[in-house]
Amino acid sequence: DAGVTQSPTHLIKTRGQQVTLRCSPISGHKSVSWYQQVLGQGPQFIFQYYEKEERGRGNFPDRFSARQFPNYSSELNVNALLLGDSALYLCASSWRLAGGKNTGELFFGEGSRLTVL
Amino acid sequence: AQKVTQAQTEISVVEKEDVTLDCVYETRDTTYYLFWYKQPPSGELVFLIRRNSFDEQNEISGRYSWNFQKSTSSFNFTITASQVVDSAVYFCALSELAPDSWGKLQFGAGTQVVVTP
């Protein structure tokens, strides 16, 4: 089975531009989370979506937005890019057991590396 | 607020030596999950182990073992008989069990492990 896939893998933008990153979860997974990983640091939580609804948001400005589609794929959008937005953006998917029990494991893609010049 | 601290930034060992990675966490929750993830140069975070806060039994899985001490809020991870392929950044992470926290992991800053032949 295919793992979490993300596109594009690398991209370069200039300050003020907008970027859209895409993520396809593992088949059967209904939840997608987005993380930002700045070089040399651990990933930071941005968003979590489940069944097309936003279920959690980290401490990121409104320039960051996301959505989940009926097929459970997801897009992360970042507007008005700043130099500090340069990072590896990771998407993770997970599944929910009956009754909403949180198993906790997230399955990550290889990320989209964004460079803002 | 949650916090995960990995005090070791880098550990270098010679192949076949054991490697122990330290992790200290803070949380106000009484129930939570703890994880270890591995991040090779490809960027993908690979799930290694998960431990529930209400189960302090320490286990061994292949060359991996972990020591969970709730009294000291520590969750240390050991790789026995290290191999060159173990070279990667290792992240400790914490997740609450509450439904609205599902998909959110609080990561430490990571420990770079370098295994030389």
CSV table of C-alpha atoms in Angstrom, one decimal:
chain,number,residue,atom,x,y,z
A,1,ASP,CA,0.0,0.0,0.0
A,2,ALA,CA,1.2,3.5,-0.8
A,3,GLY,CA,2.3,5.7,2.1
A,4,VAL,CA,1.5,9.3,2.6
A,5,THR,CA,2.4,11.2,-0.5
A,6,GLN,CA,3.2,14.9,-0.7
A,7,SER,CA,3.8,17.3,-3.6
A,8,PRO,CA,5.8,19.1,-4.6
A,9,THR,CA,8.9,17.8,-2.9
A,10,HIS,CA,10.9,21.0,-3.4
A,11,LEU,CA,9.9,24.5,-4.3
A,12,ILE,CA,11.4,28.0,-4.2
A,13,LYS,CA,9.3,31.1,-3.8
A,14,THR,CA,10.0,34.7,-3.2
A,15,ARG,CA,8.7,36.8,-0.3
A,16,GLY,CA,5.1,37.9,-0.6
A,17,GLN,CA,4.1,35.0,-2.9
A,18,GLN,CA,1.6,32.3,-2.1
A,19,VAL,CA,2.2,28.5,-2.0
A,20,THR,CA,-0.1,25.5,-2.0
A,21,LEU,CA,1.2,22.1,-0.7
A,22,ARG,CA,-0.7,18.9,-1.3
A,23,CYS,CA,-1.0,15.7,0.6
A,24,SER,CA,-2.6,12.3,0.0
A,25,PRO,CA,-3.1,10.2,3.1
A,26,ILE,CA,-2.8,6.4,3.4
A,27,SER,CA,-5.8,4.7,2.0
A,28,GLY,CA,-8.4,4.3,4.7
A,29,HIS,CA,-7.0,7.2,6.8
A,30,LYS,CA,-9.5,10.0,7.4
A,31,SER,CA,-7.3,12.3,9.4
A,32,VAL,CA,-4.6,14.6,8.1
A,33,SER,CA,-2.2,16.7,10.1
A,34,TRP,CA,0.3,19.3,8.9
A,35,TYR,CA,3.6,20.1,10.6
A,36,GLN,CA,6.3,22.7,9.9
A,37,GLN,CA,9.9,21.7,10.6
A,38,VAL,CA,12.4,24.5,10.5
A,39,LEU,CA,16.0,23.3,10.0
A,40,GLY,CA,17.5,21.9,13.2
A,41,GLN,CA,14.2,21.9,15.1
A,42,GLY,CA,11.5,19.4,15.8
A,43,PRO,CA,8.2,19.5,13.8
A,44,GLN,CA,5.6,22.1,15.0
A,45,PHE,CA,1.9,21.3,14.7
A,46,ILE,CA,0.0,23.5,12.3
A,47,PHE,CA,-3.4,21.9,11.6
A,48,GLN,CA,-5.4,18.7,12.0
A,49,TYR,CA,-8.4,17.8,9.8
A,50,TYR,CA,-10.7,14.9,10.3
A,51,GLU,CA,-13.7,14.2,8.0
A,52,LYS,CA,-13.1,17.4,6.2
A,53,GLU,CA,-13.4,19.5,9.4
A,54,GLU,CA,-10.6,21.4,11.1
A,55,ARG,CA,-10.2,19.7,14.5
A,56,GLY,CA,-7.1,21.5,15.7
A,57,ARG,CA,-4.9,24.5,15.0
A,58,GLY,CA,-1.4,25.3,16.3
A,59,ASN,CA,0.1,28.7,17.0
A,60,PHE,CA,0.4,29.9,13.4
A,61,PRO,CA,-0.8,33.2,11.8
A,62,ASP,CA,-3.9,33.4,9.6
A,63,ARG,CA,-1.6,33.4,6.6
A,64,PHE,CA,-1.7,29.6,7.0
A,65,SER,CA,-4.8,27.8,6.0
A,66,ALA,CA,-5.8,24.3,5.0
A,67,ARG,CA,-8.6,22.2,3.8
A,68,GLN,CA,-9.5,18.6,3.4
A,69,PHE,CA,-11.3,17.2,0.4
A,70,PRO,CA,-14.0,14.4,0.2
A,71,ASN,CA,-11.3,11.9,-0.8
A,72,TYR,CA,-9.5,12.9,2.4
A,73,SER,CA,-6.5,14.5,0.6
A,74,SER,CA,-5.5,17.9,1.9
A,75,GLU,CA,-4.0,21.2,0.9
A,76,LEU,CA,-2.0,23.6,3.0
A,77,ASN,CA,-1.9,27.2,1.8
A,78,VAL,CA,0.5,29.9,2.9
A,79,ASN,CA,0.0,33.5,1.8
A,80,ALA,CA,2.3,36.4,1.9
A,81,LEU,CA,5.4,34.3,2.3
A,82,LEU,CA,8.1,35.4,4.7
A,83,LEU,CA,11.7,34.3,4.8
A,84,GLY,CA,10.9,32.5,8.1
A,85,ASP,CA,8.4,30.3,6.3
A,86,SER,CA,11.3,28.4,4.8
A,87,ALA,CA,11.0,24.9,6.2
A,88,LEU,CA,10.1,21.3,5.6
A,89,TYR,CA,6.3,20.9,5.6
A,90,LEU,CA,5.2,17.5,6.7
A,91,CYS,CA,1.9,15.9,6.3
A,92,ALA,CA,0.8,13.0,8.4
A,93,SER,CA,-2.3,10.7,8.3
A,94,SER,CA,-3.9,8.6,10.9
A,95,TRP,CA,-7.0,6.6,11.5
A,96,ARG,CA,-9.6,6.4,14.2
A,97,LEU,CA,-10.8,3.3,15.8
A,98,ALA,CA,-14.5,2.8,16.5
A,99,GLY,CA,-15.6,4.9,19.4
A,100,GLY,CA,-13.0,7.6,18.7
A,101,LYS,CA,-10.2,6.0,20.5
A,102,ASN,CA,-6.9,7.8,19.8
A,103,THR,CA,-4.2,5.3,18.9
A,104,GLY,CA,-1.8,8.2,18.5
A,105,GLU,CA,0.4,7.0,15.7
A,106,LEU,CA,0.9,9.4,12.9
A,107,PHE,CA,2.3,8.2,9.5
A,108,PHE,CA,4.3,10.9,7.8
A,109,GLY,CA,5.2,11.7,4.2
A,110,GLU,CA,8.6,12.8,3.1
A,111,GLY,CA,7.6,16.4,3.1
A,112,SER,CA,7.7,19.5,0.9
A,113,ARG,CA,10.8,21.6,1.3
A,114,LEU,CA,9.9,25.2,0.8
A,115,THR,CA,12.6,27.9,0.4
A,116,VAL,CA,11.6,31.5,0.5
A,117,LEU,CA,14.0,34.0,-1.1
B,1,ALA,CA,1.3,23.3,28.4
B,2,GLN,CA,3.2,20.4,27.0
B,3,LYS,CA,6.9,20.4,26.6
B,4,VAL,CA,9.4,17.8,25.5
B,5,THR,CA,13.1,18.2,26.1
B,6,GLN,CA,15.9,16.3,24.4
B,7,ALA,CA,19.0,17.6,26.0
B,8,GLN,CA,21.4,15.7,23.7
B,9,THR,CA,21.9,17.4,20.4
B,10,GLU,CA,24.2,14.9,18.9
B,11,ILE,CA,25.6,11.4,19.8
B,12,SER,CA,28.4,9.8,17.9
B,13,VAL,CA,29.2,6.1,18.4
B,14,VAL,CA,31.1,3.3,16.7
B,15,GLU,CA,29.1,0.5,15.2
B,16,LYS,CA,27.9,-2.2,17.6
B,17,GLU,CA,28.0,0.2,20.6
B,18,ASP,CA,24.7,0.9,22.4
B,19,VAL,CA,23.1,4.3,22.2
B,20,THR,CA,20.7,5.7,24.8
B,21,LEU,CA,18.7,8.8,24.0
B,22,ASP,CA,17.2,10.9,26.8
B,23,CYS,CA,13.7,12.5,26.8
B,24,VAL,CA,12.1,14.5,29.6
B,25,TYR,CA,8.5,15.7,29.2
B,26,GLU,CA,6.0,18.0,30.9
B,27,THR,CA,2.3,17.7,30.8
B,28,ARG,CA,-0.6,18.5,33.0
B,29,ASP,CA,-2.6,15.6,31.7
B,30,THR,CA,-2.8,12.3,33.6
B,31,THR,CA,-3.2,10.2,30.5
B,32,TYR,CA,-1.1,10.7,27.4
B,33,TYR,CA,1.0,8.9,24.8
B,34,LEU,CA,4.8,9.1,24.3
B,35,PHE,CA,6.5,8.3,21.1
B,36,TRP,CA,9.9,7.9,19.5
B,37,TYR,CA,10.2,8.8,15.8
B,38,LYS,CA,13.3,8.4,13.5
B,39,GLN,CA,14.0,10.9,10.7
B,40,PRO,CA,16.6,9.7,8.2
B,41,PRO,CA,18.1,12.2,5.7
B,42,SER,CA,15.1,11.6,3.3
B,43,GLY,CA,13.0,13.6,5.7
B,44,GLU,CA,10.2,11.2,6.4
B,45,LEU,CA,9.4,10.7,10.1
B,46,VAL,CA,9.3,6.9,10.8
B,47,PHE,CA,7.2,5.7,13.8
B,48,LEU,CA,9.3,3.5,16.2
B,49,ILE,CA,7.5,3.0,19.4
B,50,ARG,CA,4.5,4.2,21.5
B,51,ARG,CA,3.9,4.0,25.2
B,52,ASN,CA,0.7,4.8,27.2
B,53,SER,CA,1.1,6.8,30.3
B,54,PHE,CA,-0.8,4.3,32.3
B,55,ASP,CA,1.5,1.4,31.4
B,56,GLU,CA,5.0,1.7,32.8
B,57,GLN,CA,6.1,-1.7,31.7
B,58,ASN,CA,9.4,-1.4,29.8
B,59,GLU,CA,9.8,-3.5,26.7
B,60,ILE,CA,12.3,-4.6,24.1
B,61,SER,CA,11.5,-4.8,20.5
B,62,GLY,CA,14.4,-6.2,18.4
B,63,ARG,CA,17.3,-3.8,19.0
B,64,TYR,CA,15.1,-1.1,20.5
B,65,SER,CA,14.2,-0.8,24.1
B,66,TRP,CA,12.7,2.0,26.2
B,67,ASN,CA,12.6,3.0,29.8
B,68,PHE,CA,9.5,4.9,30.9
B,69,GLN,CA,9.6,6.5,34.4
B,70,LYS,CA,6.5,8.4,35.1
B,71,SER,CA,7.8,9.6,38.5
B,72,THR,CA,10.7,11.4,36.8
B,73,SER,CA,8.7,12.2,33.5
B,74,SER,CA,11.4,10.5,31.5
B,75,PHE,CA,11.1,8.3,28.4
B,76,ASN,CA,14.5,7.1,27.4
B,77,PHE,CA,15.2,5.1,24.3
B,78,THR,CA,18.1,2.7,23.6
B,79,ILE,CA,19.4,1.2,20.4
B,80,THR,CA,21.4,-1.9,21.1
B,81,ALA,CA,24.4,-2.9,18.9
B,82,SER,CA,24.0,0.1,16.7
B,83,GLN,CA,24.4,-0.1,12.9
B,84,VAL,CA,25.3,2.5,10.3
B,85,VAL,CA,21.7,2.5,9.1
B,86,ASP,CA,20.7,3.8,12.5
B,87,SER,CA,22.2,7.2,11.7
B,88,ALA,CA,19.4,9.6,11.8
B,89,VAL,CA,17.7,12.3,13.9
B,90,TYR,CA,15.5,10.8,16.7
B,91,PHE,CA,12.5,12.7,18.1
B,92,CYS,CA,10.7,12.1,21.3
B,93,ALA,CA,7.0,13.2,21.1
B,94,LEU,CA,4.0,13.6,23.4
B,95,SER,CA,0.3,13.4,22.6
B,96,GLU,CA,-2.7,13.8,24.8
B,97,LEU,CA,-5.5,11.3,24.6
B,98,ALA,CA,-8.3,13.8,24.5
B,99,PRO,CA,-10.3,13.7,21.2
B,100,ASP,CA,-9.5,17.3,20.5
B,101,SER,CA,-5.8,16.6,20.8
B,102,TRP,CA,-5.8,13.8,18.4
B,103,GLY,CA,-3.3,14.3,15.6
B,104,LYS,CA,-1.3,16.8,17.6
B,105,LEU,CA,2.2,15.7,18.7
B,106,GLN,CA,4.5,17.9,20.7
B,107,PHE,CA,8.0,17.1,19.5
B,108,GLY,CA,11.4,17.6,21.2
B,109,ALA,CA,14.2,19.2,19.3
B,110,GLY,CA,15.7,15.9,18.3
B,111,THR,CA,19.0,14.1,18.8
B,112,GLN,CA,21.3,13.4,15.9
B,113,VAL,CA,22.8,9.9,16.1
B,114,VAL,CA,25.9,9.3,14.0
B,115,VAL,CA,27.1,5.7,13.8
B,116,THR,CA,30.5,5.2,12.2
B,117,PRO,CA,31.8,1.8,10.9
